[in-house]
Coordinates of C-alpha atoms in Angstrom, one line a residue:
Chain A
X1 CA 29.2 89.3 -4.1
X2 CA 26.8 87.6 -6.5
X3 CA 29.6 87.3 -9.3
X4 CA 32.2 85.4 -6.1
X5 CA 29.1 82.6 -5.6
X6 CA 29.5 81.0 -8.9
X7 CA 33.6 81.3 -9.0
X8 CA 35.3 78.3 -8.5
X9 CA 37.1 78.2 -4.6
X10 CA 40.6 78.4 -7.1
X11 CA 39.2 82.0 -8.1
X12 CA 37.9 83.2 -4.9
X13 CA 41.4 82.6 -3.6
X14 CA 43.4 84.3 -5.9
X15 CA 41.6 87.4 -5.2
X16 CA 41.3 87.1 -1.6
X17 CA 45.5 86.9 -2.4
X18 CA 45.2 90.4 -4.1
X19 CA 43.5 91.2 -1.1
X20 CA 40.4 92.0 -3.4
X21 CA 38.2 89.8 -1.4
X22 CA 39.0 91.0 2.4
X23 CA 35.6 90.3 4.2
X24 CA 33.5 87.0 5.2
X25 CA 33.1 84.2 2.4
X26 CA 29.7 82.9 3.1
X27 CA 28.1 81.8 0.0
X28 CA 31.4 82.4 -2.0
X29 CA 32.1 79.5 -4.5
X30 CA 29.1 77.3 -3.7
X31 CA 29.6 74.0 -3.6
X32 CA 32.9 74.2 -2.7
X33 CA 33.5 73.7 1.2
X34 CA 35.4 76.4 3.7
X35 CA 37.6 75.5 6.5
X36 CA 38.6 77.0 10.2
X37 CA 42.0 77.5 10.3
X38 CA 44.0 77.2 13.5
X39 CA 48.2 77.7 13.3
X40 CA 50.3 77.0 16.5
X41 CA 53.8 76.3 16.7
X42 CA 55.4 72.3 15.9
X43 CA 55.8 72.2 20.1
X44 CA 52.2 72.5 20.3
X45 CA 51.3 70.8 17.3
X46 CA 50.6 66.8 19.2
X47 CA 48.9 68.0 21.7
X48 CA 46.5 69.6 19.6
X49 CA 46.3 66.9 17.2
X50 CA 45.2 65.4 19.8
X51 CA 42.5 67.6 21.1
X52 CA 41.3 67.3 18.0
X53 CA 40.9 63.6 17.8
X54 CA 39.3 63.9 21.5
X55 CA 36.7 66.5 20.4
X56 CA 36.1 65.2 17.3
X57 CA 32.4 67.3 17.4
X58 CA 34.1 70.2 17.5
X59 CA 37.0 70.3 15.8
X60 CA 36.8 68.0 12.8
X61 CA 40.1 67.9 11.0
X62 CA 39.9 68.4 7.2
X63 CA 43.7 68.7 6.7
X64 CA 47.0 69.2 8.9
X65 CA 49.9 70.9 6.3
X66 CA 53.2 69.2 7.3
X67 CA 54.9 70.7 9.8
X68 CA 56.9 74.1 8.3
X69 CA 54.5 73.7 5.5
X70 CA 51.6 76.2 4.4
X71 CA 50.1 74.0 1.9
X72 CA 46.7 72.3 2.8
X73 CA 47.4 69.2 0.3
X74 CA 44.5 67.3 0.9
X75 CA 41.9 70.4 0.7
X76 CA 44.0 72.4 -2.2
X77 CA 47.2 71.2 -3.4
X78 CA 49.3 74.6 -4.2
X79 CA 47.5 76.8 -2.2
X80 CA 48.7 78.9 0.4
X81 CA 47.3 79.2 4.1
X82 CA 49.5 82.5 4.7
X83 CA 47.7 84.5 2.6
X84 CA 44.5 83.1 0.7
X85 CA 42.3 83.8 3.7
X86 CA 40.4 87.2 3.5
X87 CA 41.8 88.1 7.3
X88 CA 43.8 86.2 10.2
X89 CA 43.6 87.0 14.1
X90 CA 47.3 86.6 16.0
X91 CA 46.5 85.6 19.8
X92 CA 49.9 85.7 22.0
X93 CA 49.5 84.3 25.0
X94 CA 45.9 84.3 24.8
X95 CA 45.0 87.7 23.7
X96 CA 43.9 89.2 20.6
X97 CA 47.0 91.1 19.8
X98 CA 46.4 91.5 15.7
X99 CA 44.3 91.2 13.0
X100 CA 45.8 91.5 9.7
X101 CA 45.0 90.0 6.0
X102 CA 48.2 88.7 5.0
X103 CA 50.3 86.5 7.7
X104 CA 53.4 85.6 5.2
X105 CA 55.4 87.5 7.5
X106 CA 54.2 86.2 10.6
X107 CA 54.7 82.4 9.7
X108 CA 57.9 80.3 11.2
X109 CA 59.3 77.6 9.7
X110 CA 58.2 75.6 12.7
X111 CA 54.2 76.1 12.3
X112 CA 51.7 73.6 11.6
X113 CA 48.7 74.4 10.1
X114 CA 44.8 72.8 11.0
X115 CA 42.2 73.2 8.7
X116 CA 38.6 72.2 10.2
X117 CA 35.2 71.5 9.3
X118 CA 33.0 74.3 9.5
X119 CA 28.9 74.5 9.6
X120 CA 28.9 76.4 6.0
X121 CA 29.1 73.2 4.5
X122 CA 26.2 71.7 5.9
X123 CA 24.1 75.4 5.8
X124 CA 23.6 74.4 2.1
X125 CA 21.8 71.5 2.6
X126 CA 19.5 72.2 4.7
X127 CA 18.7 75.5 2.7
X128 CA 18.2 72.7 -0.3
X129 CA 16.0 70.5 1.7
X130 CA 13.3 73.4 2.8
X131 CA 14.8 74.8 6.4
X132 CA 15.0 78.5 6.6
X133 CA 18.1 79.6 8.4
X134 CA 17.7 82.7 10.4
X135 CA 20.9 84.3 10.6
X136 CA 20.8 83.8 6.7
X137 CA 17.6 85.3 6.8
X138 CA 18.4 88.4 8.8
X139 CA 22.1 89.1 7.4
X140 CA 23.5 88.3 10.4
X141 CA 26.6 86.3 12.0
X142 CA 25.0 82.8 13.4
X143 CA 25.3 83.6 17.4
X144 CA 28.1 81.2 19.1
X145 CA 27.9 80.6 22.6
X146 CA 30.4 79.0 25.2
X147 CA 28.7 76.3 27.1
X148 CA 29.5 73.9 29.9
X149 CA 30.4 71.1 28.1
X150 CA 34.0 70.8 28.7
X151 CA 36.5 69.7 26.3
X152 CA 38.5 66.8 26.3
X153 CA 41.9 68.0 27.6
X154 CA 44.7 67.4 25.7
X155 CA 48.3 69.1 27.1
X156 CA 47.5 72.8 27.6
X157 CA 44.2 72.5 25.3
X158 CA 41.6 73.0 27.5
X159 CA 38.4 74.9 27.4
X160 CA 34.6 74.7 27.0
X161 CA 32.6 73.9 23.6
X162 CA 31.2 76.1 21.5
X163 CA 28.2 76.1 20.0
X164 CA 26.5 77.5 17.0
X165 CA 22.7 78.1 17.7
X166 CA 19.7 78.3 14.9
X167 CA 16.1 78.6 16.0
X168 CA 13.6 75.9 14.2
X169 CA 10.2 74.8 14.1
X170 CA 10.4 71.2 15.5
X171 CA 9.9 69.4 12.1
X172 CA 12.4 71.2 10.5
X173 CA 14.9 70.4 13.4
X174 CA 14.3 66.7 13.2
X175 CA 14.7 66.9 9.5
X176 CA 18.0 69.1 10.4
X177 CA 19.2 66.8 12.8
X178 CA 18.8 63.6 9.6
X179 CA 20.3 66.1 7.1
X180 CA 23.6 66.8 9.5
X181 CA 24.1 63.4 10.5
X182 CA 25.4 62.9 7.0
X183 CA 28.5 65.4 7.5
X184 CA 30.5 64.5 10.2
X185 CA 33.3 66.0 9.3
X186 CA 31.8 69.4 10.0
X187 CA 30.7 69.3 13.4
X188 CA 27.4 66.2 12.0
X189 CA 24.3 66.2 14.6
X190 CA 23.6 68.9 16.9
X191 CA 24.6 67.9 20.2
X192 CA 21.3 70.2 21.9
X193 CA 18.3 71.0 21.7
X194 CA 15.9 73.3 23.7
X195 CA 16.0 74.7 27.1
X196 CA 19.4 76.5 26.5
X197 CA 20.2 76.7 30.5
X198 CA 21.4 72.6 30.5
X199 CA 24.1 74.0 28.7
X200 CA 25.0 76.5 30.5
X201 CA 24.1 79.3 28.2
X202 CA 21.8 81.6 30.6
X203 CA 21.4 84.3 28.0
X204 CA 20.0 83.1 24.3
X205 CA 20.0 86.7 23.5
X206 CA 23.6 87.5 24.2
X207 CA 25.4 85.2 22.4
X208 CA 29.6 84.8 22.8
X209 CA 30.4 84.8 19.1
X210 CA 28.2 86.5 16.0
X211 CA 25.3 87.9 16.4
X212 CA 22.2 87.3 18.0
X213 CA 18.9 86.1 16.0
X214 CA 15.3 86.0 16.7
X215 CA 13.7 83.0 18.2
X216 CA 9.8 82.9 17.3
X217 CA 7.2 81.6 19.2
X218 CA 7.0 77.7 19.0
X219 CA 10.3 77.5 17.8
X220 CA 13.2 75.6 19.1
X221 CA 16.9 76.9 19.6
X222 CA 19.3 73.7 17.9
X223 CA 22.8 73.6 18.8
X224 CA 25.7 72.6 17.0
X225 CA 29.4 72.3 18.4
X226 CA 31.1 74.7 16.5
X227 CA 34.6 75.4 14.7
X228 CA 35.3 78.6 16.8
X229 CA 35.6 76.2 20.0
X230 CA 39.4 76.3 19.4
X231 CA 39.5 79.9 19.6
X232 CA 38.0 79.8 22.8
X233 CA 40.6 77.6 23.7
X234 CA 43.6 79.2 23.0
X235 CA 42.2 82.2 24.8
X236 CA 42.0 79.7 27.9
X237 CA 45.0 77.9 26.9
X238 CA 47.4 80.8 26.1
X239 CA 49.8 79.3 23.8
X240 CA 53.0 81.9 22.9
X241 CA 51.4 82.3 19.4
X242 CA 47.8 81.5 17.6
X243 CA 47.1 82.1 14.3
X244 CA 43.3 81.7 12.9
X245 CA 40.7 83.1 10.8
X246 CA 38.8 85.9 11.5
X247 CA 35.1 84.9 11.9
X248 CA 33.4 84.1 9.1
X249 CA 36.4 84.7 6.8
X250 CA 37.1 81.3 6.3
X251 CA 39.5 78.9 3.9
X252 CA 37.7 78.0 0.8
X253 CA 39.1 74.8 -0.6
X254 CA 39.1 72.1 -3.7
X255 CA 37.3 69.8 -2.2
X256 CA 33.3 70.0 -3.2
X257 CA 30.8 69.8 0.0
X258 CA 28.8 67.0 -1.9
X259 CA 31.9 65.2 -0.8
X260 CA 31.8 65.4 2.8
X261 CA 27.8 63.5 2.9
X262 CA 28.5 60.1 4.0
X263 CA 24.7 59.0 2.9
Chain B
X1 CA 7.3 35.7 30.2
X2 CA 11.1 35.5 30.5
X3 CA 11.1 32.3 28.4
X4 CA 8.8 33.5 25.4
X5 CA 11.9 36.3 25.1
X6 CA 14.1 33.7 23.4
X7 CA 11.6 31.5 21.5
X8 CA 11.0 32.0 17.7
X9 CA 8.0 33.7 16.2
X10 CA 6.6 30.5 15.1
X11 CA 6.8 28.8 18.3
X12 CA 4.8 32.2 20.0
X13 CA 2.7 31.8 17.5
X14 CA 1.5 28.4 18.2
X15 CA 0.9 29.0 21.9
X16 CA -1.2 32.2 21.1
X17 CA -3.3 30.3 18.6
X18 CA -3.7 27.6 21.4
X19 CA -4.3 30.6 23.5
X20 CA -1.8 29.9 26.0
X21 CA -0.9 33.3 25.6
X22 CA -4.1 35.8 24.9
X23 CA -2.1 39.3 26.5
X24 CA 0.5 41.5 25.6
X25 CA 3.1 40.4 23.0
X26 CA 5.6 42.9 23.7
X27 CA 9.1 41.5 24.7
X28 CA 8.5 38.0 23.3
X29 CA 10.8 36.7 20.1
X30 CA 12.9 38.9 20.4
X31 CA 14.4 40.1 17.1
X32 CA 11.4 39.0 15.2
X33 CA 9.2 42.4 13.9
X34 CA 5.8 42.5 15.6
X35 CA 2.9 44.4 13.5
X36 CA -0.3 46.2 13.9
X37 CA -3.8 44.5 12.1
X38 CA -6.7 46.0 10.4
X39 CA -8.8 44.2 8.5
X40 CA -11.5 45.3 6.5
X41 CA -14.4 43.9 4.0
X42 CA -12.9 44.5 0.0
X43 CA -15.1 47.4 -0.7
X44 CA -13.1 49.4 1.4
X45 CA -9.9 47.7 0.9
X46 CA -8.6 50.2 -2.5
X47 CA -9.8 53.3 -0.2
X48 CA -7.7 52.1 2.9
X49 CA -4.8 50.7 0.6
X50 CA -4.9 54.5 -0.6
X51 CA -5.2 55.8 3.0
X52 CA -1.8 54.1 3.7
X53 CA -0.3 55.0 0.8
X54 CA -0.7 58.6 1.7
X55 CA -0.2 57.8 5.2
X56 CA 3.1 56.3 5.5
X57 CA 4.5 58.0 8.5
X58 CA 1.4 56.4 10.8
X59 CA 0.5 53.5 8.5
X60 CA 3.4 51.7 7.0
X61 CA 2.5 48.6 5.5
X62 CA 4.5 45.3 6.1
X63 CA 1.6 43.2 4.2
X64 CA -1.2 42.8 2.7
X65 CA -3.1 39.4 2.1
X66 CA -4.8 38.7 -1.2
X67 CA -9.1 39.7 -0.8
X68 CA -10.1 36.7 0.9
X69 CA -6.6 35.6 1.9
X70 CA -6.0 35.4 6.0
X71 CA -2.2 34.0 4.9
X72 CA 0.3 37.0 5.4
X73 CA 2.6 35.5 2.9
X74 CA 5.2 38.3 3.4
X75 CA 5.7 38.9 6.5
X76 CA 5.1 34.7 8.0
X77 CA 4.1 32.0 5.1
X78 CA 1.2 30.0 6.4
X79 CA 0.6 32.1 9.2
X80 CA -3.0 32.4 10.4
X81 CA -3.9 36.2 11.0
X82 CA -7.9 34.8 12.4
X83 CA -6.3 33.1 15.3
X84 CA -2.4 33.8 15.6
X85 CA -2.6 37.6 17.6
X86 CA -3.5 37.0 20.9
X87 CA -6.8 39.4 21.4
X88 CA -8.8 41.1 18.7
X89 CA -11.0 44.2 18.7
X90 CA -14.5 43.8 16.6
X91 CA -15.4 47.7 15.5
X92 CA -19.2 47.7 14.0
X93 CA -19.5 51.1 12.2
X94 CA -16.8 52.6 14.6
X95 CA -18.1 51.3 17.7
X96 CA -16.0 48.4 19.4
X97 CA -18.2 45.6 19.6
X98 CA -16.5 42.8 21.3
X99 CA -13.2 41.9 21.7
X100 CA -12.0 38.4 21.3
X101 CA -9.2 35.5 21.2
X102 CA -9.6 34.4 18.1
X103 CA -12.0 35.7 14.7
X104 CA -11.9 32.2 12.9
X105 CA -16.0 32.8 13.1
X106 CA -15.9 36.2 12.0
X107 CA -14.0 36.0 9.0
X108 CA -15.6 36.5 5.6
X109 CA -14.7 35.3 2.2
X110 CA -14.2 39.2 1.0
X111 CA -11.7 40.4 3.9
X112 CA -8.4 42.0 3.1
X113 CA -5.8 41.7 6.2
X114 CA -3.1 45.1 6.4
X115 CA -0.3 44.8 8.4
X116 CA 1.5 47.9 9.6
X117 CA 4.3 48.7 10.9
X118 CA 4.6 48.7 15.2
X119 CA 7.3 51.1 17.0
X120 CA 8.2 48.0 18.7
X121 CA 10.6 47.4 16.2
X122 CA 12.6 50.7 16.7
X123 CA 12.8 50.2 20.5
X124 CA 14.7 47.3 20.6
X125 CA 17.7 49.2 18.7
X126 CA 17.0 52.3 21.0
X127 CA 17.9 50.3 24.2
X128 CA 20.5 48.7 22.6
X129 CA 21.8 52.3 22.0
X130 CA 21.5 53.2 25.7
X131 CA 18.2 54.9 25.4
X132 CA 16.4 54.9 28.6
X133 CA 12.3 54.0 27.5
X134 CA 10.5 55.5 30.4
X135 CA 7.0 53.2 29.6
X136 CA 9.4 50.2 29.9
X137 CA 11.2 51.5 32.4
X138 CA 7.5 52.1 34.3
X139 CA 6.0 49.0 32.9
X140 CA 3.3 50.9 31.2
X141 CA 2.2 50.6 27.8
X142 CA 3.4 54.1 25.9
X143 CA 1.1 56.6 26.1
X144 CA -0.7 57.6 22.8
X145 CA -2.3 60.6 21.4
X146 CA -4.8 62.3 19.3
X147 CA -3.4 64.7 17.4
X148 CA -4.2 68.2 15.2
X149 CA -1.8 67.0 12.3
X150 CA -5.2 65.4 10.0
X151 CA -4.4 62.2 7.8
X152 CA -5.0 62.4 4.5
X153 CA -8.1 61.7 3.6
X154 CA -9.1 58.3 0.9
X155 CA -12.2 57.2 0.6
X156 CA -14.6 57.3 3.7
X157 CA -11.0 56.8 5.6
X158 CA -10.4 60.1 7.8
X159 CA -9.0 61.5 11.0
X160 CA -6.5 62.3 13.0
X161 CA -2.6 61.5 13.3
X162 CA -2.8 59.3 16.6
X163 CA 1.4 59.6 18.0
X164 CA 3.3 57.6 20.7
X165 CA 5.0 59.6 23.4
X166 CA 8.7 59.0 24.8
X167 CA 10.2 61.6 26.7
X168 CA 14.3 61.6 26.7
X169 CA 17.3 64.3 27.4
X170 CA 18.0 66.4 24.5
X171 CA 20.9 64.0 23.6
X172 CA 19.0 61.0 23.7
X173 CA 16.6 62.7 21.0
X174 CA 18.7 63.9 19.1
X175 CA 20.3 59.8 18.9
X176 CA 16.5 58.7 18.7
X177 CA 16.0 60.2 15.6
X178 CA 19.2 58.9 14.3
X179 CA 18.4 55.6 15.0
X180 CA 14.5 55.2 14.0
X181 CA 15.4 57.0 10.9
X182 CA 17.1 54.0 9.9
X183 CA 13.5 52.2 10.2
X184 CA 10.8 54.0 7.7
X185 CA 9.0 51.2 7.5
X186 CA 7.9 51.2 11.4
X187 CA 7.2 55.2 11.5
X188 CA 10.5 56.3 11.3
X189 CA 11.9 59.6 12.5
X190 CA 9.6 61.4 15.3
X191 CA 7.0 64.1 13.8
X192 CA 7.1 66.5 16.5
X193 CA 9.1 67.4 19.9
X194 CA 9.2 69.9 22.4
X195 CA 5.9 71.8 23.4
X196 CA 2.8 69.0 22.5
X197 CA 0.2 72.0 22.3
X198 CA 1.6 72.9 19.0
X199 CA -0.1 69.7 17.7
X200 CA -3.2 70.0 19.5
X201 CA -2.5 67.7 22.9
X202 CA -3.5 69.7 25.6
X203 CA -2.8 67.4 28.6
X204 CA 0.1 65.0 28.4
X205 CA -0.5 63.3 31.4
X206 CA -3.8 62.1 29.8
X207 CA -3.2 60.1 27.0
X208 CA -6.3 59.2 24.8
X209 CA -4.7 55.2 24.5
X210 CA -2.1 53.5 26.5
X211 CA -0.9 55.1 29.8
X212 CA 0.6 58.4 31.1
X213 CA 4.5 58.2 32.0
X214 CA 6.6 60.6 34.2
X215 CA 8.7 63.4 32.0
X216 CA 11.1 64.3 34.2
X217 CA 12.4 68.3 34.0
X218 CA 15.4 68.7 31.4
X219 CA 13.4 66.0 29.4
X220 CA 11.5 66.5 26.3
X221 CA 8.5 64.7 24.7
X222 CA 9.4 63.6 21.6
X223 CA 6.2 61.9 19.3
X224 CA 6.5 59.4 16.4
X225 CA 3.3 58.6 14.2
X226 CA 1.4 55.5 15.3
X227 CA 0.1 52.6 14.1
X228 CA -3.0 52.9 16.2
X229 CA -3.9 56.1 14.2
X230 CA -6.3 53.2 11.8
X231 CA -8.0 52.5 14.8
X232 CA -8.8 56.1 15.6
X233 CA -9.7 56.6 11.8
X234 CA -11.9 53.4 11.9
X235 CA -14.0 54.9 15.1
X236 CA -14.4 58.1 13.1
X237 CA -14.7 56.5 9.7
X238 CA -17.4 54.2 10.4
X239 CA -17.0 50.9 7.9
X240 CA -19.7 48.5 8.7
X241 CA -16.9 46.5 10.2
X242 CA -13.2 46.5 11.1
X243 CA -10.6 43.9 12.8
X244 CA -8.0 44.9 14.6
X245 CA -5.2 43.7 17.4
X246 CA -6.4 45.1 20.5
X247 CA -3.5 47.8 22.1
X248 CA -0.3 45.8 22.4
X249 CA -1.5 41.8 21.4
X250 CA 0.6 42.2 17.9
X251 CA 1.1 40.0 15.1
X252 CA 4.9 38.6 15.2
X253 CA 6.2 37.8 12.1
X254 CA 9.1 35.8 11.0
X255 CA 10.9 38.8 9.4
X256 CA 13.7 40.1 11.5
X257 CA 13.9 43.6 13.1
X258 CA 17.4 44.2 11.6
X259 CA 15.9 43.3 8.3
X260 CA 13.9 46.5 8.6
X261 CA 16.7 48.7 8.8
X262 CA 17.7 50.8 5.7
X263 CA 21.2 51.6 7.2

């Protein structure tokens, strides 16, 4: 693991191809940002553009391949989406149905591939500027959790926003809140802050997604939308076929996170 | 009231050193930046200067006249800071002494005039953001408080952090700190939210200057460092004499609000 942190994301890649690498890529080629990846078929491909464009919190879109195409030109020009993630979930109609590391076979000539911002990219940063991180801190998934902030619908996209959630002394979460603000194009701001229950998340402890964390005294849970939100919409939405990373296995592109800071 | 709004900071100026207007300046030329006043005899002038310095968040200073110099040249050239704030407050070794229109009679050859920054300036943008401001809402003057976090200390110049108190929705924070983050020279982001015990105020419906406003459940209190916090340092600091504005009768100068903003 050390040795994959100071790889270059070209690296990393090819041995995620050889199916070397097949677990989560947190801290894998720093510097260099990871994506979501969502695949859905050309039919469904506007009306999740434009969920996408409507939830821009959410789901900010770092690439969109051509349609047929599996090459993310923008974030990697030659690489391939089929195969240079670690591992892929398959939802049809809305249920987990496989989860393999290698979707070459799976892909149709009529599939569109979304990559999208994802909160590793800003994690960095606020390690940098002082914040502890818990879930870094105990080795854990961060805990995701739906709440009842609905989407904007878009066609049969539909669902409630996901959020990521780290605990934080209240300094550190207004400095967290400045530092995010410059990445909007992975997920920026949180869009909560304390009393989890105004979100609808009755249980802090029992998080949707990952796993949960510890919440000290005086601390102050922060929450971000989160990347995974269209996973929880395609369960609700039920398209014929789904195609996205596992969690935490993400796409690790060209492009450098330094990038992504507007400020 | 209504038509000091859209006159220019000279023009208020004139009527306040007429003393037409000897209350409250808050509201009145709009657009110009208001400021907070302390002045003190040059012996203690390098030690304050100092406190400032390594005070920024509560004291940021706008200006600072040359030792015997009641012209603030940068923030309004040939303005008069003996008679041009509406009411003044006389501390003799950290007792207030009197409080007056005008100190024409009280200046001395050796004072130094600070100006420092006034959250006034950050509220304007905040409305304009659609960010209710529950002490304007209430017509109250925002509620100030005492706090555990110490200043540094310079000089004979010490005490406590002195914050101002607006409770919002999580959202609206969260924007709040976006937006006065664009202003470090009027206290910039908040220093605290959430729970106010965990910087020593025990009772938030008792503020220690300016008056209590309703929080509302689902809101939280969010605190920015204040430029009263000289004021509190001068009671505890006892110089042999201090000027200041009294609570809310600021100086308005001819810089702009918008000038103040970094972003």
């Amino acid at each position: 693991m050390e040795a994959y942190c100071s790889m270059k994301a070209q690296e990393v890649r090819k041995l995620i191809r050889e199916q070397v690498i097949t677990g989560q890529t947190s801290g894998m080629a720093t510097g260099f940002t990871q994506a979501n990846l969502v695949i859905l078929k050309q039919e469904h491909a506007l009306d999740f553009l434009l969920f996408c464009q409507r939830n821009p919190k959410s789901c900010p879109l770092l690439d969109v391949t051509e349609p047929g195409s599996y090459r993310p030109a923008k974030l990697a020009e030659g690489a391939d989406i089929r195969s240079e993630l670690p591992s892929y979930r398959i939802y049809r109609d809305g249920v987990l149905a496989e989860e393999v590391n290698d979707i070459t076979d799976y892909w149709e000539d009529d599939m569109v591939g979304f990559l999208i911002g994802c909160s590793f990219t800003f994690e960095a940063p606020l390690l940098a500027g002082g914040i502890p991180i818990r879930h870094i801190e105990e080795n854990r998934n961060v805990p995701m959790y739906k709440t009842n902030i609905a989407c904007t619908k878009s066609g049969i996209f539909e669902g409630p926003t996901v959020v990521s959630m780290r605990p934080m002394k209240a300094q550190d979460a207004i400095r967290a809140i400045q530092i995010t603000t410059r990445f909007p194009d992975v997920h920026g701001a949180p869009i909560h802050l304390g009393d989890p229950s105004l979100i609808g998340i009755d249980d802090v402890s029992a998080p949707d997604f990952g796993d949960a964390v510890t919440i000290n005294e005086g601390e102050i849970p922060v929450f971000w939308a989160c990347g995974v939100t269209p996973q929880a919409v395609a369960m609700q939405s039920k398209p014929s076929i789904m195609i996205t990373h596992s969690p935490g296995c993400m796409f690790i592109s060209d492009r450098k996170d330094s990038e992504l800071s507007v400020l």
